[in-house]
Amino acid sequence: MILKALGDKAVRAATVHVQSSKIPTELAKSSTALFSAYSGGAATLPDLPYDYNALEPAISTETMTLHHSKHHNTYVTNLNVGLEKLDAALSSGDVSGLIALQGAIKFNGGGHVNHALFWENLAAPDSTTVGPETTAALAASSFGDLATLQSTMSAQTVAVQGSGWGWLGYNPQSKQLQIATCPNQDPLQATTGLIPLLGIDVWEHAYYVDYRNVRPDYVKNIWNVINWNAVEERLIAAKK
Amino acid sequence: VANINKATEGKDEVPILDLMESAIEAGPGFRNSGGGHYNHAFFWSEMAPPDEAAKTKPSEQLQSLIDKSFGSTDEMKAAFEARAAPGAVFGSGWVWVCVNQAGDELKLVGTPNQDNPLMKGAVEEGIIFPILGLDVWEHAYYLKYQNR
């Protein structure tokens, strides 16, 4: 029961968009996978909403295969190990043990949440367009338009030192769009309070096979495979 | 190299060890690019082609420090591998074998991103001197080993 509660908390950040009334079938499928991922206390690797080759040429089949079936899978496996240990420490009242687990939970739990969000905010090239809510939010924000958002977010994401993520988020207090970056696998919502709309993974494993060290080219090209339907759904849900 | 040269342009030349000591205080340009340059220069210098490397071994002084601090070379290697294992470092970073200020013990430490133990504030042991380092940024191994 404790595991499920912990799982639900971690999942909530990733599945806010599920509350929206209109959900494209693929999103619903993978969101359900994420929700049911925590029944019985174990996280599971969600299926991709597309084939491994769907995001070529921006992201290769090889990268998608490694990234999903190896990297994300490892976060899921290690999160489950951590959750088991957490459950044991909770049951025995071992506060010291609980505290000692925090780093691994944040790392693996964050890794799982972040990648689950990531797969859903990617789609085959030119298969989605920016929705009306997103367009309106962009116009009302400091970005003004999509091009400005892209250049600002690209610059900040490329500038991440070491491993981390660039995010477009919704600030529920100011009701504005905001860009943030997080180090390592620190999850956006838990770290900043922003609700994630769109994430870009800039760990080297996300781009090294395709772009070597040229992170700017990867970030430039990833805009061709962004799933604007997912961003729209997440924004609608976040505003509720 | 390009970025640390940009950051130090027009300023008086500073010995690299002093640059390292104050790198965290001096700001991200010095910390990341200065650290990155030092760490990689250090890294290249500690490696050699396999057949040449096979002809070398730790000096008596080093071996006795290894045995004193870790028990044996194998135990040092096991501890080192555990420190460099996936999940042991939460992102990009380096693993180092260092000699302490007194010169009588070896320490195993990890640092994030391009920090190194010469930087004031980098490791809780204070400033200690790396003698062996391993780059565990993904770029160091991804093409050959992927996630392994």
GROMACS .gro file of C-alpha atoms in nm:
model
  388
    1MET     CA    1   0.000   0.000   0.000
    2ILE     CA    2   0.286   0.234   0.087
    3LEU     CA    3   0.458   0.151  -0.239
    4LYS     CA    4   0.142   0.234  -0.434
    5ALA     CA    5   0.110   0.571  -0.258
    6LEU     CA    6   0.470   0.654  -0.337
    7GLY     CA    7   0.419   0.535  -0.692
    8ASP     CA    8   0.107   0.748  -0.735
    9LYS     CA    9   0.293   1.061  -0.623
   10ALA     CA   10   0.573   1.002  -0.868
   11VAL     CA   11   0.330   0.923  -1.145
   12ARG     CA   12   0.105   1.224  -1.091
   13ALA     CA   13   0.364   1.461  -1.232
   14ALA     CA   14   0.397   1.253  -1.543
   15THR     CA   15   0.032   1.194  -1.610
   16VAL     CA   16  -0.143   1.524  -1.540
   17HIS     CA   17  -0.260   1.524  -1.900
   18VAL     CA   18  -0.464   1.210  -1.841
   19GLN     CA   19  -0.723   1.425  -1.664
   20SER     CA   20  -0.802   1.595  -1.993
   21SER     CA   21  -1.131   1.486  -2.147
   22LYS     CA   22  -1.002   1.448  -2.504
   23ILE     CA   23  -0.701   1.219  -2.530
   24PRO     CA   24  -0.555   1.085  -2.854
   25THR     CA   25  -0.549   0.705  -2.844
   26GLU     CA   26  -0.171   0.667  -2.836
   27LEU     CA   27  -0.138   0.903  -2.541
   28ALA     CA   28  -0.414   0.722  -2.355
   29LYS     CA   29  -0.246   0.387  -2.417
   30SER     CA   30   0.092   0.492  -2.284
   31SER     CA   31  -0.060   0.691  -1.999
   32THR     CA   32  -0.256   0.386  -1.892
   33ALA     CA   33   0.068   0.190  -1.903
   34LEU     CA   34   0.223   0.447  -1.671
   35PHE     CA   35  -0.076   0.447  -1.435
   36SER     CA   36  -0.094   0.072  -1.414
   37ALA     CA   37   0.282   0.076  -1.384
   38TYR     CA   38   0.249   0.109  -1.011
   39SER     CA   39  -0.015  -0.152  -0.930
   40GLY     CA   40   0.138  -0.403  -0.696
   41GLY     CA   41   0.410  -0.153  -0.620
   42ALA     CA   42   0.634  -0.209  -0.921
   43ALA     CA   43   0.719   0.046  -1.190
   44THR     CA   44   0.717  -0.080  -1.547
   45LEU     CA   45   0.874   0.041  -1.869
   46PRO     CA   46   0.602   0.204  -2.082
   47ASP     CA   47   0.579   0.109  -2.449
   48LEU     CA   48   0.675   0.377  -2.698
   49PRO     CA   49   0.375   0.527  -2.881
   50TYR     CA   50   0.564   0.466  -3.212
   51ASP     CA   51   0.829   0.237  -3.364
   52TYR     CA   52   1.199   0.283  -3.286
   53ASN     CA   53   1.258   0.427  -3.634
   54ALA     CA   54   0.971   0.679  -3.620
   55LEU     CA   55   1.184   0.980  -3.525
   56GLU     CA   56   1.448   0.947  -3.801
   57PRO     CA   57   1.647   1.140  -3.908
   58ALA     CA   58   1.643   1.368  -3.604
   59ILE     CA   59   1.690   1.073  -3.369
   60SER     CA   60   1.811   0.740  -3.505
   61THR     CA   61   1.664   0.392  -3.453
   62GLU     CA   62   1.985   0.297  -3.274
   63THR     CA   63   1.955   0.582  -3.026
   64MET     CA   64   1.585   0.520  -2.962
   65THR     CA   65   1.648   0.148  -2.905
   66LEU     CA   66   1.936   0.208  -2.661
   67HIS     CA   67   1.764   0.499  -2.492
   68HIS     CA   68   1.432   0.322  -2.430
   69SER     CA   69   1.524  -0.046  -2.388
   70LYS     CA   70   1.851   0.008  -2.200
   71HIS     CA   71   1.867   0.347  -2.028
   72HIS     CA   72   1.502   0.398  -1.936
   73ASN     CA   73   1.468   0.030  -1.853
   74THR     CA   74   1.759   0.055  -1.610
   75TYR     CA   75   1.594   0.345  -1.428
   76VAL     CA   76   1.277   0.137  -1.395
   77THR     CA   77   1.467  -0.167  -1.264
   78ASN     CA   78   1.667   0.036  -1.015
   79LEU     CA   79   1.365   0.236  -0.906
   80ASN     CA   80   1.193  -0.089  -0.815
   81VAL     CA   81   1.496  -0.202  -0.617
   82GLY     CA   82   1.489   0.131  -0.434
   83LEU     CA   83   1.115   0.112  -0.369
   84GLU     CA   84   1.155  -0.235  -0.217
   85LYS     CA   85   1.427  -0.105   0.014
   86LEU     CA   86   1.214   0.199   0.096
   87ASP     CA   87   0.923  -0.026   0.189
   88ALA     CA   88   1.147  -0.233   0.417
   89ALA     CA   89   1.289   0.077   0.586
   90LEU     CA   90   0.939   0.222   0.631
   91SER     CA   91   0.807  -0.102   0.777
   92SER     CA   92   1.090  -0.124   1.026
   93GLY     CA   93   1.088   0.244   1.113
   94ASP     CA   94   1.447   0.282   0.994
   95VAL     CA   95   1.460   0.658   0.943
   96SER     CA   96   1.834   0.657   0.881
   97GLY     CA   97   1.788   0.396   0.611
   98LEU     CA   98   1.502   0.599   0.458
   99ILE     CA   99   1.720   0.906   0.435
  100ALA     CA  100   2.008   0.712   0.286
  101LEU     CA  101   1.780   0.597   0.001
  102GLN     CA  102   1.672   0.947  -0.105
  103GLY     CA  103   1.947   1.001  -0.362
  104ALA     CA  104   1.881   0.676  -0.544
  105ILE     CA  105   1.503   0.729  -0.538
  106LYS     CA  106   1.540   1.079  -0.681
  107PHE     CA  107   1.780   0.957  -0.947
  108ASN     CA  108   1.594   0.648  -1.062
  109GLY     CA  109   1.244   0.780  -0.996
  110GLY     CA  110   1.332   1.103  -1.173
  111GLY     CA  111   1.484   0.905  -1.459
  112HIS     CA  112   1.165   0.704  -1.497
  113VAL     CA  113   0.931   1.004  -1.477
  114ASN     CA  114   1.142   1.216  -1.712
  115HIS     CA  115   1.177   0.953  -1.981
  116ALA     CA  116   0.808   0.857  -1.967
  117LEU     CA  117   0.725   1.224  -2.031
  118PHE     CA  118   0.990   1.247  -2.304
  119TRP     CA  119   0.865   0.957  -2.519
  120GLU     CA  120   0.518   1.111  -2.517
  121ASN     CA  121   0.636   1.457  -2.621
  122LEU     CA  122   0.806   1.318  -2.931
  123ALA     CA  123   0.632   1.217  -3.255
  124ALA     CA  124   0.709   1.139  -3.621
  125PRO     CA  125   0.837   1.446  -3.807
  126ASP     CA  126   0.570   1.700  -3.903
  127SER     CA  127   0.290   1.479  -3.769
  128THR     CA  128   0.155   1.735  -3.519
  129THR     CA  129   0.092   2.109  -3.509
  130VAL     CA  130   0.083   2.360  -3.227
  131GLY     CA  131  -0.266   2.365  -3.073
  132PRO     CA  132  -0.475   2.673  -2.992
  133GLU     CA  133  -0.416   2.664  -2.615
  134THR     CA  134  -0.041   2.646  -2.665
  135THR     CA  135  -0.044   2.921  -2.927
  136ALA     CA  136  -0.246   3.147  -2.699
  137ALA     CA  137  -0.022   3.073  -2.402
  138LEU     CA  138   0.287   3.151  -2.612
  139ALA     CA  139   0.137   3.479  -2.731
  140ALA     CA  140   0.045   3.579  -2.376
  141SER     CA  141   0.386   3.491  -2.236
  142SER     CA  142   0.732   3.648  -2.248
  143PHE     CA  143   0.810   3.429  -2.548
  144GLY     CA  144   0.548   3.585  -2.774
  145ASP     CA  145   0.574   3.319  -3.040
  146LEU     CA  146   0.697   2.969  -3.116
  147ALA     CA  147   1.023   3.078  -3.281
  148THR     CA  148   1.125   3.278  -2.975
  149LEU     CA  149   1.038   2.989  -2.745
  150GLN     CA  150   1.247   2.753  -2.957
  151SER     CA  151   1.554   2.974  -2.967
  152THR     CA  152   1.537   3.057  -2.595
  153MET     CA  153   1.473   2.701  -2.487
  154SER     CA  154   1.742   2.567  -2.722
  155ALA     CA  155   2.002   2.807  -2.583
  156GLN     CA  156   1.926   2.722  -2.221
  157THR     CA  157   1.908   2.350  -2.288
  158VAL     CA  158   2.238   2.341  -2.478
  159ALA     CA  159   2.400   2.533  -2.191
  160VAL     CA  160   2.324   2.264  -1.931
  161GLN     CA  161   2.656   2.163  -1.772
  162GLY     CA  162   2.705   1.788  -1.771
  163SER     CA  163   2.391   1.574  -1.768
  164GLY     CA  164   2.041   1.716  -1.742
  165TRP     CA  165   1.720   1.825  -1.911
  166GLY     CA  166   1.566   2.136  -2.062
  167TRP     CA  167   1.196   2.186  -1.990
  168LEU     CA  168   0.904   2.399  -2.098
  169GLY     CA  169   0.674   2.413  -1.798
  170TYR     CA  170   0.353   2.572  -1.678
  171ASN     CA  171   0.373   2.783  -1.365
  172PRO     CA  172   0.043   2.730  -1.179
  173GLN     CA  173   0.096   3.042  -0.964
  174SER     CA  174   0.173   3.292  -1.240
  175LYS     CA  175  -0.030   3.093  -1.495
  176GLN     CA  176   0.253   3.150  -1.741
  177LEU     CA  177   0.481   2.934  -1.951
  178GLN     CA  178   0.836   2.911  -1.820
  179ILE     CA  179   1.161   2.747  -1.928
  180ALA     CA  180   1.375   2.566  -1.673
  181THR     CA  181   1.669   2.326  -1.675
  182CYS     CA  182   1.734   2.055  -1.419
  183PRO     CA  183   2.058   1.866  -1.352
  184ASN     CA  184   2.094   1.489  -1.376
  185GLN     CA  185   1.749   1.326  -1.338
  186ASP     CA  186   1.599   1.582  -1.101
  187PRO     CA  187   1.229   1.589  -1.198
  188LEU     CA  188   1.085   1.925  -1.299
  189GLN     CA  189   0.773   1.939  -1.087
  190ALA     CA  190   0.926   1.813  -0.764
  191THR     CA  191   1.228   2.043  -0.808
  192THR     CA  192   1.069   2.367  -0.933
  193GLY     CA  193   0.691   2.333  -0.895
  194LEU     CA  194   0.650   2.384  -1.271
  195ILE     CA  195   0.419   2.137  -1.447
  196PRO     CA  196   0.610   1.969  -1.731
  197LEU     CA  197   0.481   2.036  -2.085
  198LEU     CA  198   0.785   1.948  -2.297
  199GLY     CA  199   1.123   1.800  -2.204
  200ILE     CA  200   1.451   1.768  -2.397
  201ASP     CA  201   1.701   1.513  -2.266
  202VAL     CA  202   2.059   1.638  -2.300
  203TRP     CA  203   2.239   1.353  -2.129
  204GLU     CA  204   2.505   1.249  -2.380
  205HIS     CA  205   2.334   0.912  -2.431
  206ALA     CA  206   2.041   1.102  -2.590
  207TYR     CA  207   2.253   1.231  -2.880
  208TYR     CA  208   2.608   1.097  -2.886
  209VAL     CA  209   2.551   0.821  -3.141
  210ASP     CA  210   2.384   1.063  -3.387
  211TYR     CA  211   2.557   1.395  -3.318
  212ARG     CA  212   2.873   1.312  -3.121
  213ASN     CA  213   2.957   1.615  -2.907
  214VAL     CA  214   2.755   1.858  -3.121
  215ARG     CA  215   2.467   1.903  -2.879
  216PRO     CA  216   2.344   2.222  -3.054
  217ASP     CA  217   2.263   2.025  -3.373
  218TYR     CA  218   2.066   1.766  -3.175
  219VAL     CA  219   1.863   2.034  -2.994
  220LYS     CA  220   1.802   2.218  -3.323
  221ASN     CA  221   1.677   1.900  -3.493
  222ILE     CA  222   1.463   1.772  -3.210
  223TRP     CA  223   1.212   2.051  -3.281
  224ASN     CA  224   1.122   1.853  -3.596
  225VAL     CA  225   0.992   1.563  -3.384
  226ILE     CA  226   0.809   1.739  -3.105
  227ASN     CA  227   0.457   1.613  -3.031
  228TRP     CA  228   0.257   1.936  -3.000
  229ASN     CA  229  -0.061   1.736  -2.928
  230ALA     CA  230   0.098   1.616  -2.604
  231VAL     CA  231   0.203   1.969  -2.511
  232GLU     CA  232  -0.152   2.092  -2.577
  233GLU     CA  233  -0.310   1.813  -2.369
  234ARG     CA  234  -0.070   1.870  -2.081
  235LEU     CA  235  -0.131   2.245  -2.084
  236ILE     CA  236  -0.510   2.200  -2.082
  237ALA     CA  237  -0.481   1.958  -1.790
  238ALA     CA  238  -0.236   2.180  -1.603
  239LYS     CA  239  -0.473   2.477  -1.623
  240LYS     CA  240  -0.759   2.284  -1.461
  241VAL     CA  241   4.063   2.452  -2.395
  242ALA     CA  242   3.898   2.718  -2.616
  243ASN     CA  243   3.660   2.816  -2.337
  244ILE     CA  244   3.918   2.843  -2.058
  245ASN     CA  245   4.136   3.055  -2.286
  246LYS     CA  246   3.838   3.283  -2.345
  247ALA     CA  247   3.775   3.304  -1.971
  248THR     CA  248   4.136   3.389  -1.888
  249GLU     CA  249   4.201   3.624  -2.182
  250GLY     CA  250   4.376   3.944  -2.086
  251LYS     CA  251   4.443   3.827  -1.731
  252ASP     CA  252   4.779   3.750  -1.569
  253GLU     CA  253   4.894   3.394  -1.618
  254VAL     CA  254   4.820   3.175  -1.318
  255PRO     CA  255   4.984   2.837  -1.246
  256ILE     CA  256   4.735   2.562  -1.328
  257LEU     CA  257   4.729   2.426  -0.972
  258ASP     CA  258   4.631   2.769  -0.837
  259LEU     CA  259   4.367   2.795  -1.108
  260MET     CA  260   4.229   2.462  -0.990
  261GLU     CA  261   4.232   2.560  -0.621
  262SER     CA  262   4.005   2.860  -0.675
  263ALA     CA  263   3.807   2.721  -0.970
  264ILE     CA  264   3.479   2.676  -0.783
  265GLU     CA  265   3.491   3.029  -0.637
  266ALA     CA  266   3.597   3.175  -0.972
  267GLY     CA  267   3.274   3.068  -1.138
  268PRO     CA  268   3.132   2.825  -1.395
  269GLY     CA  269   3.369   2.919  -1.680
  270PHE     CA  270   3.674   2.834  -1.470
  271ARG     CA  271   3.512   2.542  -1.296
  272ASN     CA  272   3.378   2.366  -1.604
  273SER     CA  273   3.627   2.463  -1.874
  274GLY     CA  274   3.936   2.496  -1.654
  275GLY     CA  275   3.845   2.176  -1.474
  276GLY     CA  276   3.762   2.006  -1.802
  277HIS     CA  277   4.101   2.099  -1.950
  278TYR     CA  278   4.299   1.992  -1.643
  279ASN     CA  279   4.107   1.666  -1.605
  280HIS     CA  280   4.149   1.559  -1.966
  281ALA     CA  281   4.518   1.655  -1.984
  282PHE     CA  282   4.565   1.451  -1.665
  283PHE     CA  283   4.366   1.162  -1.813
  284TRP     CA  284   4.566   1.140  -2.138
  285SER     CA  285   4.893   1.144  -1.947
  286GLU     CA  286   4.800   0.850  -1.723
  287MET     CA  287   4.722   0.609  -2.009
  288ALA     CA  288   4.940   0.420  -2.255
  289PRO     CA  289   4.888   0.157  -2.528
  290PRO     CA  290   4.817  -0.186  -2.373
  291ASP     CA  291   5.154  -0.346  -2.448
  292GLU     CA  292   5.345  -0.047  -2.311
  293ALA     CA  293   5.116  -0.026  -2.009
  294ALA     CA  294   5.181  -0.394  -1.937
  295LYS     CA  295   5.551  -0.314  -1.892
  296THR     CA  296   5.478  -0.068  -1.609
  297LYS     CA  297   5.389  -0.130  -1.247
  298PRO     CA  298   5.338   0.078  -0.931
  299SER     CA  299   5.654   0.192  -0.755
  300GLU     CA  300   5.741   0.041  -0.417
  301GLN     CA  301   5.625   0.360  -0.248
  302LEU     CA  302   5.294   0.356  -0.433
  303GLN     CA  303   5.237  -0.014  -0.376
  304SER     CA  304   5.288   0.023  -0.003
  305LEU     CA  305   5.038   0.313   0.001
  306ILE     CA  306   4.788   0.102  -0.194
  307ASP     CA  307   4.828  -0.191   0.045
  308LYS     CA  308   4.801   0.034   0.349
  309SER     CA  309   4.492   0.221   0.225
  310PHE     CA  310   4.298  -0.056   0.048
  311GLY     CA  311   4.456  -0.383   0.156
  312SER     CA  312   4.580  -0.484  -0.188
  313THR     CA  313   4.577  -0.377  -0.553
  314ASP     CA  314   4.279  -0.603  -0.624
  315GLU     CA  315   4.084  -0.452  -0.336
  316MET     CA  316   4.165  -0.104  -0.464
  317LYS     CA  317   4.042  -0.201  -0.811
  318ALA     CA  318   3.719  -0.346  -0.666
  319ALA     CA  319   3.655  -0.032  -0.462
  320PHE     CA  320   3.734   0.184  -0.764
  321GLU     CA  321   3.498  -0.011  -0.989
  322ALA     CA  322   3.219   0.015  -0.732
  323ARG     CA  323   3.271   0.392  -0.717
  324ALA     CA  324   3.252   0.417  -1.096
  325ALA     CA  325   2.959   0.176  -1.139
  326PRO     CA  326   2.633   0.293  -1.304
  327GLY     CA  327   2.413   0.453  -1.041
  328ALA     CA  328   2.712   0.524  -0.816
  329VAL     CA  329   2.767   0.851  -1.000
  330PHE     CA  330   2.434   1.032  -1.057
  331GLY     CA  331   2.521   1.191  -1.389
  332SER     CA  332   2.848   1.315  -1.538
  333GLY     CA  333   3.166   1.308  -1.334
  334TRP     CA  334   3.503   1.156  -1.251
  335VAL     CA  335   3.637   0.898  -1.007
  336TRP     CA  336   3.981   0.961  -0.854
  337VAL     CA  337   4.248   0.787  -0.649
  338CYS     CA  338   4.418   1.063  -0.453
  339VAL     CA  339   4.700   1.102  -0.207
  340ASN     CA  340   4.620   1.306   0.103
  341GLN     CA  341   4.799   1.623   0.214
  342ALA     CA  342   5.022   1.432   0.457
  343GLY     CA  343   5.124   1.195   0.179
  344ASP     CA  344   5.061   0.886   0.390
  345GLU     CA  345   4.724   0.761   0.267
  346LEU     CA  346   4.530   0.711  -0.054
  347LYS     CA  347   4.166   0.819  -0.085
  348LEU     CA  348   3.899   0.721  -0.335
  349VAL     CA  349   3.663   1.007  -0.426
  350GLY     CA  350   3.411   1.102  -0.693
  351THR     CA  351   3.342   1.450  -0.829
  352PRO     CA  352   3.052   1.574  -1.043
  353ASN     CA  353   3.082   1.727  -1.390
  354GLN     CA  354   3.437   1.870  -1.431
  355ASP     CA  355   3.520   1.922  -1.066
  356ASN     CA  356   3.841   1.766  -0.935
  357PRO     CA  357   3.984   1.718  -0.584
  358LEU     CA  358   4.236   2.003  -0.634
  359MET     CA  359   3.944   2.247  -0.615
  360LYS     CA  360   3.873   2.401  -0.278
  361GLY     CA  361   3.530   2.278  -0.174
  362ALA     CA  362   3.509   1.992  -0.423
  363VAL     CA  363   3.544   1.697  -0.184
  364GLU     CA  364   3.484   1.673   0.189
  365GLU     CA  365   3.842   1.553   0.246
  366GLY     CA  366   3.961   1.903   0.150
  367ILE     CA  367   4.223   1.955  -0.121
  368ILE     CA  368   4.387   1.622  -0.206
  369PHE     CA  369   4.605   1.524  -0.500
  370PRO     CA  370   4.478   1.296  -0.777
  371ILE     CA  371   4.717   1.030  -0.898
  372LEU     CA  372   4.466   0.834  -1.108
  373GLY     CA  373   4.138   0.949  -1.258
  374LEU     CA  374   3.858   0.795  -1.463
  375ASP     CA  375   3.624   0.997  -1.682
  376VAL     CA  376   3.272   0.856  -1.642
  377TRP     CA  377   3.097   1.112  -1.859
  378GLU     CA  378   2.901   0.914  -2.119
  379HIS     CA  379   3.114   1.059  -2.400
  380ALA     CA  380   3.413   0.871  -2.257
  381TYR     CA  381   3.260   0.529  -2.327
  382TYR     CA  382   2.939   0.555  -2.525
  383LEU     CA  383   3.062   0.472  -2.875
  384LYS     CA  384   3.237   0.156  -2.758
  385TYR     CA  385   3.031   0.043  -2.461
  386GLN     CA  386   2.697   0.230  -2.497
  387ASN     CA  387   2.527   0.205  -2.159
  388ARG     CA  388   2.748  -0.081  -2.039
   0.00000   0.00000   0.00000
